[in-house]
Coordinates of C-alpha atoms in Angstrom, one line a residue:
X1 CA 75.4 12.1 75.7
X2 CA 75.3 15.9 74.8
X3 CA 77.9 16.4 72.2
X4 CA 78.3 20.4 71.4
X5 CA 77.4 20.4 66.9
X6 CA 79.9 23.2 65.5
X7 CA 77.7 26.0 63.8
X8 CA 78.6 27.9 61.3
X9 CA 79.8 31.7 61.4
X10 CA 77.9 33.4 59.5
X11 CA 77.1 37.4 59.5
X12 CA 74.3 39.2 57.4
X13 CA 73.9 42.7 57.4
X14 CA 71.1 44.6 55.9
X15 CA 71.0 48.2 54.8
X16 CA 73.3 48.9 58.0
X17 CA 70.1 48.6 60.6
X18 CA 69.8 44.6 60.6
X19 CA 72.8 42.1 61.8
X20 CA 72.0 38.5 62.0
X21 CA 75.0 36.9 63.7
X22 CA 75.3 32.5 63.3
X23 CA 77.8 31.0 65.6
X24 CA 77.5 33.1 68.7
X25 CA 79.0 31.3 71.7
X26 CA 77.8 34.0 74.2
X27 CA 77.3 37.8 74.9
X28 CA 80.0 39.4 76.8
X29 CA 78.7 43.3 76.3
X30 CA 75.6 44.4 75.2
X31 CA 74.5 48.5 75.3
X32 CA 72.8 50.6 72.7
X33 CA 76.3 52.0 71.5
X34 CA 78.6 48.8 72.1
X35 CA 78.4 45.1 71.8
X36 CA 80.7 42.3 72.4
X37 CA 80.3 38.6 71.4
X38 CA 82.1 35.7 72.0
X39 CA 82.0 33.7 68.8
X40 CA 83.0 30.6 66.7
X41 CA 85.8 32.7 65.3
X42 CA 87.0 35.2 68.0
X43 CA 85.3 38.3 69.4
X44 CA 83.5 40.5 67.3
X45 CA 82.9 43.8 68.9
X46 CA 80.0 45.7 66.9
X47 CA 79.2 49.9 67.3
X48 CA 76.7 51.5 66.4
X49 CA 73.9 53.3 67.8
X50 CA 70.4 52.7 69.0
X51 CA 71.1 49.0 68.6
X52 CA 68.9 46.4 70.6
X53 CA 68.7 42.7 70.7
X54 CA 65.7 41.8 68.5
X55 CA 66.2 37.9 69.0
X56 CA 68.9 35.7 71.0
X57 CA 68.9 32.0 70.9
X58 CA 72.3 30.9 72.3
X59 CA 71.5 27.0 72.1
X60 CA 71.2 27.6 68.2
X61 CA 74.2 30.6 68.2
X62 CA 71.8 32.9 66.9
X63 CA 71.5 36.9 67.2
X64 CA 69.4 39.1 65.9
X65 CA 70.3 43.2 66.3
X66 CA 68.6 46.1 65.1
X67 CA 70.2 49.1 65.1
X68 CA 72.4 51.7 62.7
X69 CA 75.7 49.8 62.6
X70 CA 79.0 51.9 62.1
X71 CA 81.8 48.8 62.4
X72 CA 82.6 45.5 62.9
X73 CA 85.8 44.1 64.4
X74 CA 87.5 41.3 65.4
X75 CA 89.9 40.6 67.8
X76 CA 92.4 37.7 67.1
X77 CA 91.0 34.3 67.8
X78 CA 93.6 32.6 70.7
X79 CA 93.8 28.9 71.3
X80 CA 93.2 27.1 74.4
X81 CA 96.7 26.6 74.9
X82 CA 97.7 29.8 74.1
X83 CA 95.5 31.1 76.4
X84 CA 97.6 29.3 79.1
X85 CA 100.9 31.1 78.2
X86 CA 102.3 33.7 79.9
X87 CA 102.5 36.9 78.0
X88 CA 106.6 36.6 77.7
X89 CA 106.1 32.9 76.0
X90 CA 104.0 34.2 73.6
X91 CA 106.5 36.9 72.7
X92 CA 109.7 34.9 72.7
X93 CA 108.5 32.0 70.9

């Protein structure tokens, strides 16, 4: 039986042109300006410019950009059953 280990979310950044992402989950958006990943802890949406995909190993949750990198964000990390709510649950909880 397949059981799914839990990797570790770990980002390394050097000198602004190398990101090495741990604990990717999948790659919603990729262009040379924009990226979007699905990972252990939320999305992270990276910008930048001239970025491209130097390695991608999603069984190990590994990435591997190259690029100038000008931010890194994340987006707030929603449960399962959150995700199930209506918008006016969520509010008037």
């Amino acid at each position: 039986m397949d059981e799914k280990k839990s990797t570790k979310h770990r980002l390394t950044l050097q000198d602004r042109e190398i990101l090495e992402i741990d604990g990717v989950l999948n790659v919603e958006k990729f262009t040379d300006e924009d990226i979007v990943l699905s990972t252990e802890k939320g999305m992270l949406n990276i910008k930048g410019e001239k970025m491209h995909m130097k390695q991608l190993n999603l069984d190990q949750g590994l990435i591997i950009v190259e690029g100038y990198v000008k931010m890194l964000a994340y987006t707030e990390e929603i449960s399962a059953t959150e995700k199930g709510k209506g918008l006016l649950n969520r509010l008037f909880r």
